XYZ file of N, CA, C and O in Angstrom:
616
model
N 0.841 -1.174 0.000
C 0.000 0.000 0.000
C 0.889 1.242 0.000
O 1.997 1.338 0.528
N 0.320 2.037 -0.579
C 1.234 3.650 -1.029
C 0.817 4.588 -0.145
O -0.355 4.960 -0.199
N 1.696 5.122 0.808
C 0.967 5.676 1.719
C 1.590 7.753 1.206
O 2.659 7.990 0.643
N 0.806 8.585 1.523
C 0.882 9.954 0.802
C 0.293 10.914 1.724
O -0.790 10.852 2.306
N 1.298 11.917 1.758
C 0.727 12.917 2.620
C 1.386 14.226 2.133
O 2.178 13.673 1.371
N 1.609 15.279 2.018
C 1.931 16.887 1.405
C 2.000 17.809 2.515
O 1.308 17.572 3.505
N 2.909 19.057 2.473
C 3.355 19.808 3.514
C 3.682 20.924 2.987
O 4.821 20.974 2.523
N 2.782 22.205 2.884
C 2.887 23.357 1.997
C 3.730 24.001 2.837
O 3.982 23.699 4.004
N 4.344 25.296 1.917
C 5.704 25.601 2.283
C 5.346 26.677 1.869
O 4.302 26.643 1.219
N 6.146 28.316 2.085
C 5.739 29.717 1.472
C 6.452 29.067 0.032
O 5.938 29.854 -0.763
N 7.166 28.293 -0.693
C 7.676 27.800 -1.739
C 6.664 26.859 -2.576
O 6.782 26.927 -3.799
N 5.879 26.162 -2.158
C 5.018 25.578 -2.608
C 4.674 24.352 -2.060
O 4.830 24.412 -0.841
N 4.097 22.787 -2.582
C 3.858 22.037 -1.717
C 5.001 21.535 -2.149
O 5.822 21.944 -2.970
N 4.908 20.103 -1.137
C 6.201 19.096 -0.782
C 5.212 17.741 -0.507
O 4.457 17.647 0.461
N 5.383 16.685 -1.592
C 4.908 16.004 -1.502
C 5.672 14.352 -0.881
O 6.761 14.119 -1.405
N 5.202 13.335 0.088
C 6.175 12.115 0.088
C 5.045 10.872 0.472
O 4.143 10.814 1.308
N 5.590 9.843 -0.634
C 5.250 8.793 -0.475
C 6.169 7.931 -0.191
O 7.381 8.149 -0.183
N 5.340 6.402 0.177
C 5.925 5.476 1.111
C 5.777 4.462 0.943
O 5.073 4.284 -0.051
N 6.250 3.091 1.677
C 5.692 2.291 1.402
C 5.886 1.355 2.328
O 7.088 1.226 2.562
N 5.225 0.667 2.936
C 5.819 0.085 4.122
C 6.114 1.035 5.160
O 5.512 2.034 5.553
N 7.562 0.289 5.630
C 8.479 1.407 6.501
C 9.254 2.391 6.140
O 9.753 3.141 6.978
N 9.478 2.534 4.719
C 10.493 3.354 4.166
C 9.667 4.236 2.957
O 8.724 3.880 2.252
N 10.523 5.736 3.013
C 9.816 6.646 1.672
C 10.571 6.350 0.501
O 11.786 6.183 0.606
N 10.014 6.268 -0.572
C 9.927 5.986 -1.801
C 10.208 7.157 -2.900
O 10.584 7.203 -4.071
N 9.854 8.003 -1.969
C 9.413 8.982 -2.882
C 9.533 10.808 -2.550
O 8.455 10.965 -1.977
N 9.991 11.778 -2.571
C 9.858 13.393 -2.786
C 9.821 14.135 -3.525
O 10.538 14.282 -4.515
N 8.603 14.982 -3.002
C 8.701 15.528 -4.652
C 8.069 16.988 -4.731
O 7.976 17.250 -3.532
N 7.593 18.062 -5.393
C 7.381 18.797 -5.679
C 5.571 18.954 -6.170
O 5.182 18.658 -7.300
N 4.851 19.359 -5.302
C 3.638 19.948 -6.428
C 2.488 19.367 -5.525
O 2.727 19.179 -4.332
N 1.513 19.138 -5.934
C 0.242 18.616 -5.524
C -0.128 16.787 -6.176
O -1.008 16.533 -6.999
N 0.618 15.961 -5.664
C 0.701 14.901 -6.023
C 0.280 13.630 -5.206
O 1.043 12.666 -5.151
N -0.899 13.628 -4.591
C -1.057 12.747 -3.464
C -2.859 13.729 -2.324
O -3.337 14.858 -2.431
N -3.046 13.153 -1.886
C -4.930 13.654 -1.086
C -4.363 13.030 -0.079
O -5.261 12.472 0.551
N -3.315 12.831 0.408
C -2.998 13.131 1.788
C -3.787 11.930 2.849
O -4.384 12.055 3.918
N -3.423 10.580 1.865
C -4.087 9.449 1.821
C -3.476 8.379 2.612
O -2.345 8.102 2.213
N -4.006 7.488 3.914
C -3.384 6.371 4.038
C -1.739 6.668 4.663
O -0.762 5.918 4.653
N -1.864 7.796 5.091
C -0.922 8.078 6.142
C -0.083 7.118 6.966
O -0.579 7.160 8.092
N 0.998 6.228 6.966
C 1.754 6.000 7.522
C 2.550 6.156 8.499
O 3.185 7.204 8.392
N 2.775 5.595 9.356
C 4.019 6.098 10.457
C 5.379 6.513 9.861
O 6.081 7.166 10.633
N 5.785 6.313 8.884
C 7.222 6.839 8.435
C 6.691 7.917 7.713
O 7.268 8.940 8.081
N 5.695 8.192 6.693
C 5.357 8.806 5.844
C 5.123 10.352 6.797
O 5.552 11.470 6.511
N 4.162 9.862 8.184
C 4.014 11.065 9.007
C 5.253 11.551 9.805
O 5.287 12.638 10.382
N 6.350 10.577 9.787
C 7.400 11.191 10.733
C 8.435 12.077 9.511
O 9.033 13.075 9.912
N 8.521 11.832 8.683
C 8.934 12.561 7.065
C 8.355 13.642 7.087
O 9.060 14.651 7.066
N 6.941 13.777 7.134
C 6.549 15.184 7.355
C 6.565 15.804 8.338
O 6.076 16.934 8.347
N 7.109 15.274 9.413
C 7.079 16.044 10.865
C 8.613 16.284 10.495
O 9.069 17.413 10.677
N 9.299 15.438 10.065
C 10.785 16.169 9.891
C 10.902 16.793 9.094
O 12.091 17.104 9.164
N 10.442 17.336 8.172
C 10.724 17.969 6.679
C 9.800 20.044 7.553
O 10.139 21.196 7.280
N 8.905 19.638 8.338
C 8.019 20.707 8.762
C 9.369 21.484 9.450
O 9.736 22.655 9.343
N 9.939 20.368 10.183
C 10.874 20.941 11.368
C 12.212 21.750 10.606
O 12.806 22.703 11.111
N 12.489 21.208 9.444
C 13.885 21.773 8.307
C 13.058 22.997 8.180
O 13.396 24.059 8.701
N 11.991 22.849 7.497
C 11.613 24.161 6.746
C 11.496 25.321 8.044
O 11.474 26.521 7.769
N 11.441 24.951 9.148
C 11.145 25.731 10.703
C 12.791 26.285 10.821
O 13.084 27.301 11.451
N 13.438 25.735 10.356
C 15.330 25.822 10.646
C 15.217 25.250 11.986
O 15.956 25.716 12.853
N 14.500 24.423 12.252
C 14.693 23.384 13.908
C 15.457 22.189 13.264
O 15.717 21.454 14.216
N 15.949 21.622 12.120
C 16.519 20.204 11.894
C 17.305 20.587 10.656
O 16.995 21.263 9.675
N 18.272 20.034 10.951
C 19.509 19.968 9.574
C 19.854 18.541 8.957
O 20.542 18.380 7.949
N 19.203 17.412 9.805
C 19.463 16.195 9.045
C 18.404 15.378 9.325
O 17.636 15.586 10.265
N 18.315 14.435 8.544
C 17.059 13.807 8.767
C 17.461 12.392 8.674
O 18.350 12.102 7.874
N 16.707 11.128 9.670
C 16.393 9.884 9.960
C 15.478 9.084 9.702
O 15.289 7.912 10.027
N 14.707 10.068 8.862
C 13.780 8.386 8.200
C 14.386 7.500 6.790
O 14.705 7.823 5.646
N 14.349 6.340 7.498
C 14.500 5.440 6.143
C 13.659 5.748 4.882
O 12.450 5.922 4.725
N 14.987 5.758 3.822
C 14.031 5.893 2.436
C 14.792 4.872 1.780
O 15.660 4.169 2.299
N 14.390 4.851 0.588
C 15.011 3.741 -0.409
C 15.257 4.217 -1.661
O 14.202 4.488 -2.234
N 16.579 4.502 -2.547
C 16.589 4.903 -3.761
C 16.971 3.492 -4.831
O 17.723 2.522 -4.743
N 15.866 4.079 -5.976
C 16.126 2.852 -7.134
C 16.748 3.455 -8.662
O 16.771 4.631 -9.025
N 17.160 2.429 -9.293
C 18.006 3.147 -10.407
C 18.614 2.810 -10.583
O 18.916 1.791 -9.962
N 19.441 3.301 -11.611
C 21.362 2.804 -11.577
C 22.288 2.703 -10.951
O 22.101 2.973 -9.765
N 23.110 2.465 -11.172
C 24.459 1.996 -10.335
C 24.823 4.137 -10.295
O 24.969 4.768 -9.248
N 24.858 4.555 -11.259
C 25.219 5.908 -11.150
C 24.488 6.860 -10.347
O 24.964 7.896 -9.883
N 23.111 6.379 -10.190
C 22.178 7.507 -9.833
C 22.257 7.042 -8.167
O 22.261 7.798 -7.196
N 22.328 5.300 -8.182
C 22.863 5.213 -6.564
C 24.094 6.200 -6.009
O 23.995 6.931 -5.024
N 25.327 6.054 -6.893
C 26.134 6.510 -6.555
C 26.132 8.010 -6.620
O 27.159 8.383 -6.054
N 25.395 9.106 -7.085
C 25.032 10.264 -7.407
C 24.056 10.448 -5.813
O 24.221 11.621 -5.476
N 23.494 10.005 -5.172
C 22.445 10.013 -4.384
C 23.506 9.956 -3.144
O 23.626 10.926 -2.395
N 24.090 9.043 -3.011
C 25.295 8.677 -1.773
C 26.394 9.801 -1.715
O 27.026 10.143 -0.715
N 26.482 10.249 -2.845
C 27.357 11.508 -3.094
C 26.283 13.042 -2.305
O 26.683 13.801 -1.422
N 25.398 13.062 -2.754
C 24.567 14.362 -2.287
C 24.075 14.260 -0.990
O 23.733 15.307 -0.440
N 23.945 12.917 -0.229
C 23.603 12.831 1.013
C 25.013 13.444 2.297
O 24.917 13.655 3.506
N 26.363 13.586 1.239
C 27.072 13.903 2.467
C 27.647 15.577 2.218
O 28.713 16.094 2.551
N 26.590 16.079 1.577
C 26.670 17.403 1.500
C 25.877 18.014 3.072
O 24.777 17.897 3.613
N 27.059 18.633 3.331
C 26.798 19.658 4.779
C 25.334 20.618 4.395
O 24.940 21.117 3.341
N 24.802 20.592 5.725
C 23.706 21.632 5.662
C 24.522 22.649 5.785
O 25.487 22.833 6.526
N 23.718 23.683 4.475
C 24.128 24.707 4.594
C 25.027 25.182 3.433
O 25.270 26.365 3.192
N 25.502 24.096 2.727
C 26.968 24.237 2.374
C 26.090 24.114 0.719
O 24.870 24.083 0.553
N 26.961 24.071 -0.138
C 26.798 23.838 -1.663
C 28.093 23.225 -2.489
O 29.232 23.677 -2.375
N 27.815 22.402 -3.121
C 28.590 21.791 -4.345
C 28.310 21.771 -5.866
O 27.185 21.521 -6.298
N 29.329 22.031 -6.636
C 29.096 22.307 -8.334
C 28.731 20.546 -8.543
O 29.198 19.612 -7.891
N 27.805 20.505 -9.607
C 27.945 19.053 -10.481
C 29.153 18.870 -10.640
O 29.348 17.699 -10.313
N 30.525 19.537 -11.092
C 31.675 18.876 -11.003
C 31.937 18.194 -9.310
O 31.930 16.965 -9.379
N 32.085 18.537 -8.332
C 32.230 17.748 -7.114
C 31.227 16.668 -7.026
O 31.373 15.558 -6.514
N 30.197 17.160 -7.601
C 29.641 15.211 -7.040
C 29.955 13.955 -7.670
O 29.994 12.790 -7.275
N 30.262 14.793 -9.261
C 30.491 13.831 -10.484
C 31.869 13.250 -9.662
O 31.934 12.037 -9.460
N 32.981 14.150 -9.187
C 33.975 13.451 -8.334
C 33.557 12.676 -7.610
O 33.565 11.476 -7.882
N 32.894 13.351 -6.061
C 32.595 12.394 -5.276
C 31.745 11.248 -5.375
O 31.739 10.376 -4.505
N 31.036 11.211 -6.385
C 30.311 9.991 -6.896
C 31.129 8.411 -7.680
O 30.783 7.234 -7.785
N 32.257 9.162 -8.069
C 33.421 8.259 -8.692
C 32.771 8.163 -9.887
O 32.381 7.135 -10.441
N 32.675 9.319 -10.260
C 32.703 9.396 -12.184
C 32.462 10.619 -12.365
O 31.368 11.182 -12.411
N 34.118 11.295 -12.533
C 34.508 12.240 -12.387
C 34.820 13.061 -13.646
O 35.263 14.200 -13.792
N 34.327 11.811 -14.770
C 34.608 12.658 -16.423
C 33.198 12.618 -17.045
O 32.969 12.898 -18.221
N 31.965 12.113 -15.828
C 30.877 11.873 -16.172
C 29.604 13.137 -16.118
O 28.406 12.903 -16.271
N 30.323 14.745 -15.816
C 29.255 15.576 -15.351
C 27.625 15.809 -15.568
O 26.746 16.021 -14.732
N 27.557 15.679 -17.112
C 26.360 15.662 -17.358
C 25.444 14.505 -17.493
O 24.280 14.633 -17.870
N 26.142 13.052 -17.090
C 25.256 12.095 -16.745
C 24.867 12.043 -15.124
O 24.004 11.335 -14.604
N 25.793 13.040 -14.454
C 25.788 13.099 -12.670
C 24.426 13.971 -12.898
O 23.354 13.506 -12.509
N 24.482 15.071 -13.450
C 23.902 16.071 -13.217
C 22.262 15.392 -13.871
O 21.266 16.056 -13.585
N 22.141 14.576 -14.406
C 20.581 14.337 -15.425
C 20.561 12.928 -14.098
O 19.417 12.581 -13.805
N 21.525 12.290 -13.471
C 20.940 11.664 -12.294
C 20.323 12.454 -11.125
O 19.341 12.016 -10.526
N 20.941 13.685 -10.790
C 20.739 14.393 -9.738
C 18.906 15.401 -9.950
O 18.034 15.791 -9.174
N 19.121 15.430 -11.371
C 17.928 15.341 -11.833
C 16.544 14.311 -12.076
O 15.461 14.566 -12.604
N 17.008 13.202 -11.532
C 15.935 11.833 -11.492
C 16.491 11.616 -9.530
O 16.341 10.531 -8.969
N 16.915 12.482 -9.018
C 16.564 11.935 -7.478
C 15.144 11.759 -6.644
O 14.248 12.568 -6.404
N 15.236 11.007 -6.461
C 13.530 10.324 -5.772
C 13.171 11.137 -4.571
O 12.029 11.597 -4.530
N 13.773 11.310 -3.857
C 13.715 11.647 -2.274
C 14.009 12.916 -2.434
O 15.049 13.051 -1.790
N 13.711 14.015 -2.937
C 14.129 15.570 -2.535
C 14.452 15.579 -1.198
O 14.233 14.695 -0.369
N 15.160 16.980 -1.003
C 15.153 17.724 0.327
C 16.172 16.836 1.535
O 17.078 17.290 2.234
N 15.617 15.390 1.458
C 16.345 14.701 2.439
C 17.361 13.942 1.868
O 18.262 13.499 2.581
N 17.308 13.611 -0.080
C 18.898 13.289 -0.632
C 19.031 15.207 -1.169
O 18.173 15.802 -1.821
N 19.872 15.589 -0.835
C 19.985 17.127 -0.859
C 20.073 17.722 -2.307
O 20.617 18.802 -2.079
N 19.920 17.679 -3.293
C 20.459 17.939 -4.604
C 19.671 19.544 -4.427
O 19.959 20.107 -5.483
N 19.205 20.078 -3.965
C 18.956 21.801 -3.746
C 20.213 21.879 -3.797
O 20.379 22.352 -4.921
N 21.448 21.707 -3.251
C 22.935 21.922 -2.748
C 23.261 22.109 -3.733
O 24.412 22.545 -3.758
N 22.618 21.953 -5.062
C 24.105 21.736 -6.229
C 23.667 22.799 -6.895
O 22.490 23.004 -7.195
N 24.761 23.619 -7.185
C 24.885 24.795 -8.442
C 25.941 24.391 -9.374
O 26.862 23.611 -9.131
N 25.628 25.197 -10.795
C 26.441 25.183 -11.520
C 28.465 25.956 -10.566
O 28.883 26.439 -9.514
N 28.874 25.595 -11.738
C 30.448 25.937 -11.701
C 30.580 27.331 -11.115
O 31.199 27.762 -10.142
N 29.622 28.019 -12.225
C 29.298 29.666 -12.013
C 29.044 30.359 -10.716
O 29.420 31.507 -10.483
N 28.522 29.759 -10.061
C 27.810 29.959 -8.635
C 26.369 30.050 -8.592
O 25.650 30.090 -7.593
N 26.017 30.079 -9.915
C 24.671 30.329 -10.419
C 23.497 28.872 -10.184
O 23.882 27.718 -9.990
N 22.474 29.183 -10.242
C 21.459 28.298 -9.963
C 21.204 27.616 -11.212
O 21.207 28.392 -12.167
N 20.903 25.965 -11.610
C 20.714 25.477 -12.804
C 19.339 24.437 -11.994
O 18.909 24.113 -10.887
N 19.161 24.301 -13.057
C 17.774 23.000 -12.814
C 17.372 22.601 -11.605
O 18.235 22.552 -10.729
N 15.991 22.226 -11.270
C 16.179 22.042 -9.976
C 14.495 21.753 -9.974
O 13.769 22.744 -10.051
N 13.856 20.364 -9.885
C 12.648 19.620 -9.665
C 11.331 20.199 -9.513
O 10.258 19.905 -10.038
N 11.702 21.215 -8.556
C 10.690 22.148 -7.946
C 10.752 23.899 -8.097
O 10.502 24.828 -7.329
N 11.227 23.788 -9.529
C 11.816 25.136 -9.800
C 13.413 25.777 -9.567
O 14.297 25.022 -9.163
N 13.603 26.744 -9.760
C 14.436 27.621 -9.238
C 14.391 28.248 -7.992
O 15.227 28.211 -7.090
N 12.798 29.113 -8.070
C 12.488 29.899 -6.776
C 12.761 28.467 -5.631
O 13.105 28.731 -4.478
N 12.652 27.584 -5.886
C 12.237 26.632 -4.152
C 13.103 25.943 -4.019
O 13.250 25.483 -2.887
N 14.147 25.515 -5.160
C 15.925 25.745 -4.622
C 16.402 26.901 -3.954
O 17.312 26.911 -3.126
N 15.829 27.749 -4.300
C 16.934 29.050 -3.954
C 15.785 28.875 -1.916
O 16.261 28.581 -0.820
N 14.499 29.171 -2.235
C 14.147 28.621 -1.026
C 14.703 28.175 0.127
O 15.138 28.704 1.150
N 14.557 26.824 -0.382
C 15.718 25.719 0.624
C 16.867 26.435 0.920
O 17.176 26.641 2.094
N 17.517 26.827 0.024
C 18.691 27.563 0.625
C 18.604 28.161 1.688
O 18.948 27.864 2.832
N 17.731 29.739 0.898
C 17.321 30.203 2.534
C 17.280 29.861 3.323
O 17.938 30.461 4.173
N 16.513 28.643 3.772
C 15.930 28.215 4.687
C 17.163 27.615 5.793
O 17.147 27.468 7.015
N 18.135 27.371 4.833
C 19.557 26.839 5.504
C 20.359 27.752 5.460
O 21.496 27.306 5.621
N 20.329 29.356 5.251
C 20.957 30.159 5.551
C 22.074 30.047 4.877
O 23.231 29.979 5.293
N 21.630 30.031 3.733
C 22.746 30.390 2.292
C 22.138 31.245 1.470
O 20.908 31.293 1.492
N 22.516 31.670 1.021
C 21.981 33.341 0.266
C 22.259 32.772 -1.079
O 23.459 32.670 -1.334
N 21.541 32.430 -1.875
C 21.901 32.250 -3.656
C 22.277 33.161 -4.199
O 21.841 34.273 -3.902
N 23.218 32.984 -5.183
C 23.910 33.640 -6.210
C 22.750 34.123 -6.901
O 21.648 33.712 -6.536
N 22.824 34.762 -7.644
C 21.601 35.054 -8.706
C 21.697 34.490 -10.030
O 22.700 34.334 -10.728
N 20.232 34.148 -10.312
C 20.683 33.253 -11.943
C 21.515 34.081 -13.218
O 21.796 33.487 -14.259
């Protein structure tokens, strides 16, 4: 059973599904009636309420990412980005161990399942500038805020 619940933000909504014990799923928009509520699914939104509050900088619910061997390794790479902090697609493509691979890092970091709690808001271009980002621009630059980083301007 798919369990779904949403958590509006001055950025917009924040949607996460589940399944079992573990989330499956983050995402951006109005995607889910807030259905069949779960115990992990509700502690995801009690932690995600508490980030957007600036009360939590890391988060403990089990999730599960699926995919490639790259997009695993792209996901394990963005999870050990510091709150607060930011990295170019060139550093993850490093820290991911495929380091001549940028624009296949960057179109994984673009298929991440779990927003917000695998961090890919963190990543800017080379420039310092803001590039792609699931839930827009404005709600990257958002998140930032919210972690007390001031975005570059596009």
């Amino acid at each position: 059973m798919i369990s779904c619940a949403s958590l509006r933000t001055p950025a917009g909504t924040i949607y996460v599904h589940g399944t079992g014990n573990v989330i499956t799923e983050i995402g951006f928009g109005d995607a889910c009636a807030d259905e069949n509520i779960t115990p992990v699914v509700r502690k995801a939104i009690e932690q995600l309420t508490e980030y957007i509050e600036g009360k939590r900088k890391e988060f403990d619910v089990p999730f599960t990412v699926t995919g490639s061997e790259l997009q695993k390794d792209v996901c394990s790479a963005l999870v050990k980005i510091p709150y607060g902090e930011t990295r170019t697609y060139k550093d993850i493509a490093k820290d991911a161990g495929h380091p001549k691979a940028i624009r296949a890092v960057a179109t994984a970091i673009g298929k991440n399942p779990v927003a917000v709690i695998i961090p890919c808001h963190r990543v800017i271009g080379s420039d310092g500038k803001m590039h792609g980002f699931g839930g827009g621009i404005p709600f990257k630059e958002y998140l930032l805020g919210v972690e007390g980083r001031k975005p570059r301007k596009r």
